[in-house]
CSV table of C-alpha atoms in Angstrom, one decimal:
chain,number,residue,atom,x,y,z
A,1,UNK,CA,-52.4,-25.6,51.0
A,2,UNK,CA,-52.1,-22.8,48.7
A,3,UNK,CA,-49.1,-20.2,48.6
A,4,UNK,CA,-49.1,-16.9,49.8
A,5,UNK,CA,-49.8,-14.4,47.1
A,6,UNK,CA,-47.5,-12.0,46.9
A,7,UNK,CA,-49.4,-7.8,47.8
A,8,UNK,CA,-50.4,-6.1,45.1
A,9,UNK,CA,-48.2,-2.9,43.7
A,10,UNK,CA,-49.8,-0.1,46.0
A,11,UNK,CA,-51.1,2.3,42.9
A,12,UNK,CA,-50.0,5.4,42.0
A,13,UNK,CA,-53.4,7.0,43.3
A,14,UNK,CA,-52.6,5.2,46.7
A,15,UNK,CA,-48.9,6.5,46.4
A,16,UNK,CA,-50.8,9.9,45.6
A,17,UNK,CA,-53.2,9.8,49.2
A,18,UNK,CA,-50.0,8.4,51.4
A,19,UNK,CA,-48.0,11.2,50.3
A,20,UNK,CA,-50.5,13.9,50.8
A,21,UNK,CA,-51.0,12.2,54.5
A,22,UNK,CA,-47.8,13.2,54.9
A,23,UNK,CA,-47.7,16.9,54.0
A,24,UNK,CA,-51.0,17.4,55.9
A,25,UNK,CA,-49.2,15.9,58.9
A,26,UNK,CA,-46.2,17.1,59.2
A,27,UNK,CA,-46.8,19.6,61.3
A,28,UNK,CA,-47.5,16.6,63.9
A,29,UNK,CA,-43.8,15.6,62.9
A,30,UNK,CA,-42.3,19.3,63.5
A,31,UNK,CA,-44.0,19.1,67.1
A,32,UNK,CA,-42.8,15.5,67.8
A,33,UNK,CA,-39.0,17.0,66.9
A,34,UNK,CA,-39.5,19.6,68.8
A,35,UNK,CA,-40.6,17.9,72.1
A,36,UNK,CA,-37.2,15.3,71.5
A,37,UNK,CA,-35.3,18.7,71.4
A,38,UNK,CA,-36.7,20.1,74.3
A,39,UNK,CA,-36.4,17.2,76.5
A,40,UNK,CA,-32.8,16.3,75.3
A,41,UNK,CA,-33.3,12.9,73.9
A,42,UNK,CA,-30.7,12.4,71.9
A,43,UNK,CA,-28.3,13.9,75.2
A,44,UNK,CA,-30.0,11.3,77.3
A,45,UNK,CA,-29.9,8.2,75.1
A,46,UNK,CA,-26.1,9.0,74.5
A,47,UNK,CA,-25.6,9.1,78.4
A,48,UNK,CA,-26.9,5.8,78.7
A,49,UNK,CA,-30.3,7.1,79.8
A,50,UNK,CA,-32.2,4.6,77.4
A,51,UNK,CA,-35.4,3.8,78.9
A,52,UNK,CA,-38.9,6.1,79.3
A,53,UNK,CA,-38.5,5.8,82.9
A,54,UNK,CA,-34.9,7.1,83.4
A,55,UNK,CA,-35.2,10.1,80.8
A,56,UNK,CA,-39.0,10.9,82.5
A,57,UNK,CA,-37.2,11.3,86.0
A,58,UNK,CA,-34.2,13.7,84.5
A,59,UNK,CA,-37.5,15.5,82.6
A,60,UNK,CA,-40.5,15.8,84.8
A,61,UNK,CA,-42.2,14.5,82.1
A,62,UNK,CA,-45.1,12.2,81.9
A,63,UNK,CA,-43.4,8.5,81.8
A,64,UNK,CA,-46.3,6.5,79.8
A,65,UNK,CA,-46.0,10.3,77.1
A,66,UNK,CA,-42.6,9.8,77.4
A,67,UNK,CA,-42.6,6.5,76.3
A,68,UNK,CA,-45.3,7.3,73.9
A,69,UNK,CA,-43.1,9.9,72.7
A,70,UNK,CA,-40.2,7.5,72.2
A,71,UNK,CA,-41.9,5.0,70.4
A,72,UNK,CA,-43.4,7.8,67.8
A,73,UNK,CA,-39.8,9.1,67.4
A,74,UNK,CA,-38.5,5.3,66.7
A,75,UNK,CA,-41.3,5.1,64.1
A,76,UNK,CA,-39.7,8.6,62.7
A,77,UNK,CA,-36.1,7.2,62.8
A,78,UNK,CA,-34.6,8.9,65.2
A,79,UNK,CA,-34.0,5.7,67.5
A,80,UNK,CA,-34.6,2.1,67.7
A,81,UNK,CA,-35.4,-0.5,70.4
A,82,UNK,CA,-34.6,-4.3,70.3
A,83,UNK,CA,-37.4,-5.0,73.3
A,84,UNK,CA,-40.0,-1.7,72.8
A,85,UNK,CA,-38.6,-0.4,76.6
A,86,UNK,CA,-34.7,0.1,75.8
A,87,UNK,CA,-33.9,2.6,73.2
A,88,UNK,CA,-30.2,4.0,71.2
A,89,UNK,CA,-30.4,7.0,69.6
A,90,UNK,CA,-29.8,7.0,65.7
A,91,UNK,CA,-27.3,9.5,63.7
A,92,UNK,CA,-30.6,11.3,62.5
A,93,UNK,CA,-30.9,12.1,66.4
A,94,UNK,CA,-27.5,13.1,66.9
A,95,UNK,CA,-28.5,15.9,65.0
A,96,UNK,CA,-30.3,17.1,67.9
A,97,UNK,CA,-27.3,16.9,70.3
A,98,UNK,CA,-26.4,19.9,72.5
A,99,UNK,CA,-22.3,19.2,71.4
A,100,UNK,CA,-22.6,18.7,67.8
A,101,UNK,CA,-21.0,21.3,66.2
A,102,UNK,CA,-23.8,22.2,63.8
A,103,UNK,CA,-26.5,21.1,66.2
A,104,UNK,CA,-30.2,21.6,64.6
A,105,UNK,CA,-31.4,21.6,68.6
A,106,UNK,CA,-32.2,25.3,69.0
A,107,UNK,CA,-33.1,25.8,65.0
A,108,UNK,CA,-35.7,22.8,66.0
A,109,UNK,CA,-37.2,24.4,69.1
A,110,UNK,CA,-36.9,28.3,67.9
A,111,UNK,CA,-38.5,27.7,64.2
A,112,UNK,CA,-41.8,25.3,66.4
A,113,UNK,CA,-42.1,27.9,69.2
A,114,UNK,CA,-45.0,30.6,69.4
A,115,UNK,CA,-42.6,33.3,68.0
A,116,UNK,CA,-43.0,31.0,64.1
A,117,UNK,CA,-45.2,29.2,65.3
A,118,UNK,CA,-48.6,31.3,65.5
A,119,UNK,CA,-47.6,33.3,62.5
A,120,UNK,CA,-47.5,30.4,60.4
A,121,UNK,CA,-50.7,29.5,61.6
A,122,UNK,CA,-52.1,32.3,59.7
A,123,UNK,CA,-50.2,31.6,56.8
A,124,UNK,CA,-53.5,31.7,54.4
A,125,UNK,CA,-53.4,35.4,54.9
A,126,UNK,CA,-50.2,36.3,54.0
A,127,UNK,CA,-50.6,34.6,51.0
A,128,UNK,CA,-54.0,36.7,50.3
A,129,UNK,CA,-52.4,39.6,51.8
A,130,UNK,CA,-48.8,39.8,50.8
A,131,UNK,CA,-47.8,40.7,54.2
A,132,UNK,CA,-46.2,39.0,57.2
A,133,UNK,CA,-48.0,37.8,60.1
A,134,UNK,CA,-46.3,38.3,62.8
A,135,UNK,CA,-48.3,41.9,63.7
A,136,UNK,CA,-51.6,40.3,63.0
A,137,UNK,CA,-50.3,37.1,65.6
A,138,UNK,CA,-48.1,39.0,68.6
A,139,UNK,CA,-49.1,42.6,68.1
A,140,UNK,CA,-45.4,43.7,66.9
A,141,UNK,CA,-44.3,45.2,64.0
A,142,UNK,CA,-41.9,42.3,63.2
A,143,UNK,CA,-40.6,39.1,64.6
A,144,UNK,CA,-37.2,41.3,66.5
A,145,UNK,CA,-39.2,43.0,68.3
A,146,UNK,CA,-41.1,40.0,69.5
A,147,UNK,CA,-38.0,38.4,70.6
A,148,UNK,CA,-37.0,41.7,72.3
A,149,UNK,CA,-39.4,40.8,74.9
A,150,UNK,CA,-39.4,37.3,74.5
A,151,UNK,CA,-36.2,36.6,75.4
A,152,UNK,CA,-35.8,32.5,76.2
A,153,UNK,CA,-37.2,32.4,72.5
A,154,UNK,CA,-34.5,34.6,71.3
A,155,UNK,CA,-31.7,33.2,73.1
A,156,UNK,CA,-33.2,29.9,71.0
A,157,UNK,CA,-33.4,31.8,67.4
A,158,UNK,CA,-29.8,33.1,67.7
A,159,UNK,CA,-28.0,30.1,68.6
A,160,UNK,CA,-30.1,28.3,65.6
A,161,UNK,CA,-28.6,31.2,63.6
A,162,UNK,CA,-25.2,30.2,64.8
A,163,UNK,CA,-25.5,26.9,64.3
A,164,UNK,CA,-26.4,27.2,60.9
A,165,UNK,CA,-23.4,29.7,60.3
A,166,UNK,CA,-20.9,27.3,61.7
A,167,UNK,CA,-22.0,24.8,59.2
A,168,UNK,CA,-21.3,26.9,56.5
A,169,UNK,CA,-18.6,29.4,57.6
A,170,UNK,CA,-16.0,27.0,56.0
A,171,UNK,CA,-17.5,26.7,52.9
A,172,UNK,CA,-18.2,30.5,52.7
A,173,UNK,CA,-14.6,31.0,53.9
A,174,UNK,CA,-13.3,28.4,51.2
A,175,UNK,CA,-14.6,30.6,47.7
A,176,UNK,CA,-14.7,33.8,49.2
A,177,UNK,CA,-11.0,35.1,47.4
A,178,UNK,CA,-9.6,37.7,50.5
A,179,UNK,CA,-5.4,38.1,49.4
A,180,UNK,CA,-6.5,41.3,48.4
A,181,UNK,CA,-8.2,42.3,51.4
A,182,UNK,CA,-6.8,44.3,54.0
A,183,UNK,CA,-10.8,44.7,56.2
A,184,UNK,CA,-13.7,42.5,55.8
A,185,UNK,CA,-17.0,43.1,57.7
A,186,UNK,CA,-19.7,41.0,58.1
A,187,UNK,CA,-22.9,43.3,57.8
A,188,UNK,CA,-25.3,42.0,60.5
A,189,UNK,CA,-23.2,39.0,61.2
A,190,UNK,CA,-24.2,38.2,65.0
A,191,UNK,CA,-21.8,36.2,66.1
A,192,UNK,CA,-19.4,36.7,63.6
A,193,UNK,CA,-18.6,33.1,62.8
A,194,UNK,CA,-18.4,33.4,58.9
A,195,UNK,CA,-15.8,36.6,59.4
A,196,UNK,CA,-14.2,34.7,62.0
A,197,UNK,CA,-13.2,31.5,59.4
A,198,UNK,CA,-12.4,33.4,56.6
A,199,UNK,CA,-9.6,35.4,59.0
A,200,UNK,CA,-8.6,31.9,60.2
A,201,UNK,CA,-7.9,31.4,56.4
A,202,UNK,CA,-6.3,34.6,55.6
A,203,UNK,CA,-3.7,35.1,58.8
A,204,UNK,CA,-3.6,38.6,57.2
A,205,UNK,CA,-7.2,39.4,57.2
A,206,UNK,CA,-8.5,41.8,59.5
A,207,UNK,CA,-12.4,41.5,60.1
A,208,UNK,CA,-15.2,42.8,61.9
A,209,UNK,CA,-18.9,42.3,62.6
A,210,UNK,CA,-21.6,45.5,62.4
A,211,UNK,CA,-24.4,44.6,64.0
A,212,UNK,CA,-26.9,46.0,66.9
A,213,UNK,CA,-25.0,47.4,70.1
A,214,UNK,CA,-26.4,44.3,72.6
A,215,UNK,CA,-25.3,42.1,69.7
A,216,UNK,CA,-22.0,42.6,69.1
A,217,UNK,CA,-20.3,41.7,72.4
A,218,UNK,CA,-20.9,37.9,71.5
A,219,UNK,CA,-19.1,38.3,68.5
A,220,UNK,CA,-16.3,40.2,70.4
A,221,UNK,CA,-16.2,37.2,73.1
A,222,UNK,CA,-16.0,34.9,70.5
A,223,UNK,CA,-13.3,36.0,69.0
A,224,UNK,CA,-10.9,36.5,71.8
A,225,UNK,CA,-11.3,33.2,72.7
A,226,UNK,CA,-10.2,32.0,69.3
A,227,UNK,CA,-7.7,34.2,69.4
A,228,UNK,CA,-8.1,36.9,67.2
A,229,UNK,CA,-8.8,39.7,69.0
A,230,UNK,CA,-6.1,41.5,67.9
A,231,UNK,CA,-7.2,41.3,64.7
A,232,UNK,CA,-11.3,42.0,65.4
A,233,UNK,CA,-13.3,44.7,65.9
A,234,UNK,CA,-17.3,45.1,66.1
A,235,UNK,CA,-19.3,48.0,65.1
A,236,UNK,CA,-22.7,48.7,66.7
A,237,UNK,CA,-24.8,50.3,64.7
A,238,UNK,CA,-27.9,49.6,62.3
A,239,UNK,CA,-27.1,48.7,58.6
A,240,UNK,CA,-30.0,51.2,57.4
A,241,UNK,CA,-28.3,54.1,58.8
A,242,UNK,CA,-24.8,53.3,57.1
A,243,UNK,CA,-21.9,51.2,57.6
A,244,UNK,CA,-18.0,51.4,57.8
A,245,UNK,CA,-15.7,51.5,55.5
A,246,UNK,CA,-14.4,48.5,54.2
A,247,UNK,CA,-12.8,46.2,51.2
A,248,UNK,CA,-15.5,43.4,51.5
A,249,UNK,CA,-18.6,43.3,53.0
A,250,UNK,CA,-20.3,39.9,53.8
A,251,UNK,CA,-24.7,39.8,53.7
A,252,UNK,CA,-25.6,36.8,54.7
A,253,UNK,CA,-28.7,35.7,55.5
A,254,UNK,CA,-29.7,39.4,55.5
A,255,UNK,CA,-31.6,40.1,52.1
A,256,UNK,CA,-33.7,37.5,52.3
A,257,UNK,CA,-35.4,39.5,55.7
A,258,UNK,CA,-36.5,42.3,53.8
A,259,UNK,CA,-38.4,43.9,50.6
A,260,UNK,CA,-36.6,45.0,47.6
A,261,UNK,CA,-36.7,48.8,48.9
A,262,UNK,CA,-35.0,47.6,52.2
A,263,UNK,CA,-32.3,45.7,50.5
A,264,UNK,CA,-31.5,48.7,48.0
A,265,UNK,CA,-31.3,50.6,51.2
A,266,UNK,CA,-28.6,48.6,52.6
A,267,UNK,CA,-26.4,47.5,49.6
A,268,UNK,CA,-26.7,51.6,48.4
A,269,UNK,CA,-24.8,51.9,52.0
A,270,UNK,CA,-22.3,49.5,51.5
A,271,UNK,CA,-21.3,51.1,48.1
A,272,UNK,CA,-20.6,54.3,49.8
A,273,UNK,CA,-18.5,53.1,52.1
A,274,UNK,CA,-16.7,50.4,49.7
A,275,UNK,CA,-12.9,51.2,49.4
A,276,UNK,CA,-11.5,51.7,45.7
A,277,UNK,CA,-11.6,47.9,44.5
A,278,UNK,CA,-14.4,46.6,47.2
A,279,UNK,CA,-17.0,44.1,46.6
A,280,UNK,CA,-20.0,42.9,48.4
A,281,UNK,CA,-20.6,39.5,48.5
A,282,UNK,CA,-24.4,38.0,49.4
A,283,UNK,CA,-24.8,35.2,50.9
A,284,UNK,CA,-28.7,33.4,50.5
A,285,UNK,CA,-30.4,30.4,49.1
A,286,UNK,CA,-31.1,30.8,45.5
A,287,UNK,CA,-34.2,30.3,44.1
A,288,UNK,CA,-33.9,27.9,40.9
A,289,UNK,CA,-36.1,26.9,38.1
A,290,UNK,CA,-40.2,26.6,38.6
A,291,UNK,CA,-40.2,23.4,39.8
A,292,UNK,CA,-36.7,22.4,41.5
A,293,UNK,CA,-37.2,20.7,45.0
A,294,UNK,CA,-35.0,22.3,47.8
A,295,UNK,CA,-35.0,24.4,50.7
A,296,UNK,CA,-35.2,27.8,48.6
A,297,UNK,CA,-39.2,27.6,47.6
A,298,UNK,CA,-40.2,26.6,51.3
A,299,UNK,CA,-37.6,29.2,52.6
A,300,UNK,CA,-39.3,32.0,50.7
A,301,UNK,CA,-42.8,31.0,51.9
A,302,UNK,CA,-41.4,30.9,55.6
A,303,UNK,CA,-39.9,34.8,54.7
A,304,UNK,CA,-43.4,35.6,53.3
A,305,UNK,CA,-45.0,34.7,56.6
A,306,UNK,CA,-42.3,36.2,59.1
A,307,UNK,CA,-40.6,39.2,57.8
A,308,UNK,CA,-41.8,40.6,54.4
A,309,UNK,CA,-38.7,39.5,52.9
A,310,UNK,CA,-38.2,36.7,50.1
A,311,UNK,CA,-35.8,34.3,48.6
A,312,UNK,CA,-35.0,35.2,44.9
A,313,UNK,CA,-33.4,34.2,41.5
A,314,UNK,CA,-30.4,35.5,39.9
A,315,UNK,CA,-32.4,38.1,38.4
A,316,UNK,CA,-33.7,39.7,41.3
A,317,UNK,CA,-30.1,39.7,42.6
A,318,UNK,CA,-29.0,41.4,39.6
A,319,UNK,CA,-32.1,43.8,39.7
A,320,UNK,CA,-31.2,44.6,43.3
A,321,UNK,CA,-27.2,45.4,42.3
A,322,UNK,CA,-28.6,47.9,39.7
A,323,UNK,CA,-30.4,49.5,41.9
A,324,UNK,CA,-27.7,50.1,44.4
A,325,UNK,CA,-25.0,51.0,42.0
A,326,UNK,CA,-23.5,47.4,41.9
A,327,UNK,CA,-22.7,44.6,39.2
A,328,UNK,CA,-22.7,40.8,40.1
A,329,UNK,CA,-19.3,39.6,39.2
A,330,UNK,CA,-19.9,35.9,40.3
A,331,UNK,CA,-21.6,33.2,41.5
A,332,UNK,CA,-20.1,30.5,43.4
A,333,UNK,CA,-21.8,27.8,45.7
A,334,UNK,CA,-20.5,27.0,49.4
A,335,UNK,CA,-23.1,24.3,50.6
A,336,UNK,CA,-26.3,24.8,50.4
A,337,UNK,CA,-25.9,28.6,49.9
A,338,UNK,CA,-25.4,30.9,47.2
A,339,UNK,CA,-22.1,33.5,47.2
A,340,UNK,CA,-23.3,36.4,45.0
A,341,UNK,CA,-20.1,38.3,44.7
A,342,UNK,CA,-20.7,42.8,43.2
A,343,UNK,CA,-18.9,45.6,42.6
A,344,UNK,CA,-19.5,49.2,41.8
A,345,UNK,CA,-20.8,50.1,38.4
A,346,UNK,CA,-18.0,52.6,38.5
């Protein structure tokens, strides 16, 4: 009886074809998540709900898909099962949770919808084209007004946005220096969740979202029931036209939705409104080196496809400032994002 012989090392050309697999595939993964987000798995497994069965009841979903479905996501990680019938929910699922405070649920369904979804099907074009897709795929000039009459889909987008904001609103809050700030505004800021921890971190700090009138009553709600309305105010208006006066203004996630032209636009308009000794700080992925894995790259070809806009380096930052009247002053990183802070060339 001979010994087993151990498998040969899997060559780097095999390595090569199994990792390729998995980049042509992964849109197969993205819908996968997105089905486990819709149908609450991770909400179900954590309530005890643990079998195909239970979870297709609560669902009106299909139970042998359902179990299907399970089995694929167990494969992915996101659970595992002693017997192949009863499943528990990993901490890669808990990600998907409705209660986690920086829940990926809605950032999950809203960036696999139709909304991204279609556009990015047609992604070949934009590259050929250097223009977004979203007119060629829904008919509308850009992916706002698409959610303007997609509503269920917007609700989704925005409280992805928030999500993501609440993961970072500390960090932003944490090397953003305000003792010198009497008003800070937070220039298309939604829900207002960055402005609202940096105010929690200054007691002194006064703050304020701008942001579209049927916007900015969210951000008002949500600080009165943190308790700051006393200290809060909102501004509806449109960031192209002009903004408040202010000693900081907060960008973040804004830049990166628009051309160069556009974002000249809107920094020229926070410069005329700065008060003697006001910055501007950007917040946005930075683009590093050719060749640096990260978000940024794959973030940029996401903003070619949907908006117009792009991810940049430093140098387009810097080229951007100019432009406006601005200087960059510093750099400082608060997680995975960038704080460009500028002030007024004079």
């Amino acid at each position: 009886m001979t010994s087993a012989q151990p498998s040969p090392a899997r060559s780097a050309e095999a390595q090569d074809y199994e990792r390729m697999m998995g980049m042509v595939t992964g849109f197969w993964v993205t819908q996968t998540v997105r089905a486990a987000a819709l149908y609450n798995l991770a909400d179900h497994l954590a309530a005890g709900a643990d079998t195909a069965e239970a979870i297709a009841v609560a669902e009106s979903t299909d139970p042998d898909a359902t179990r299907r479905l399970l089995r694929t996501c167990a494969s992915l990680g996101l659970m595992t099962s002693e017997d192949g019938r009863h499943f528990t929910g990993t901490s890669l699922l808990s990600t998907l949770r409705h209660d986690d405070p920086h829940s990926l649920r809605h950032f999950a369904i809203s960036q696999s919808a139709p909304g991204h979804w279609l556009p990015w099907g047609r992604f070949p074009d934009a590259v050929r084209t250097g223009r977004h897709q979203v007119t060629t795929a829904h008919g509308e000039e850009n992916i706002f007004d698409y959610f303007a009459k997609h509503l269920d889909e917007a609700s989704s987008f925005t409280e992805s946005m928030s999500n993501l904001s609440q993961a970072s609103a500390l960090d932003i809050a944490a090397v953003l220096d305000t003792k010198d700030v009497t008003l800070a505004l937070d220039i298309g800021g939604a829900g207002g969740d960055v402005i609202r921890a940096m105010m929690k971190a200054n007691p002194e700090l006064h703050g304020g979202v701008l942001d579209l009138p049927h916007i900015v009553p969210a951000a008002a709600e949500a600080a009165k029931a943190e308790g700051l309305e006393g200290r809060f105010t909102t501004v509806g208006g449109d960031f192209f036209d002009s903004v408040p006066a202010a000693d900081l203004y907060v960008l973040k996630y804004i830049l990166h939705d628009w051309d160069d032209a556009s974002c000249v636009r809107i920094l020229q308009n926070c410069r005329a409104s700065l008060t003697n000794g006001g910055r501007v700080a950007v917040v946005d992925h930075l683009v590093g080196e050719t060749g640096e894995p990260g978000l940024a790259p794959l973030m940029d070809m996401n903003m070619l496809d949907m908006t117009g806009g792009r991810e940049r380096q430093i140098a387009e930052f810097d080229a951007l400032f100019t432009a406006a009247g601005l200087r960059r002053v510093k750099v400082s990183t608060a997680g995975a994002f960038a704080v460009i802070e500028a002030e007024p060339t004079t």
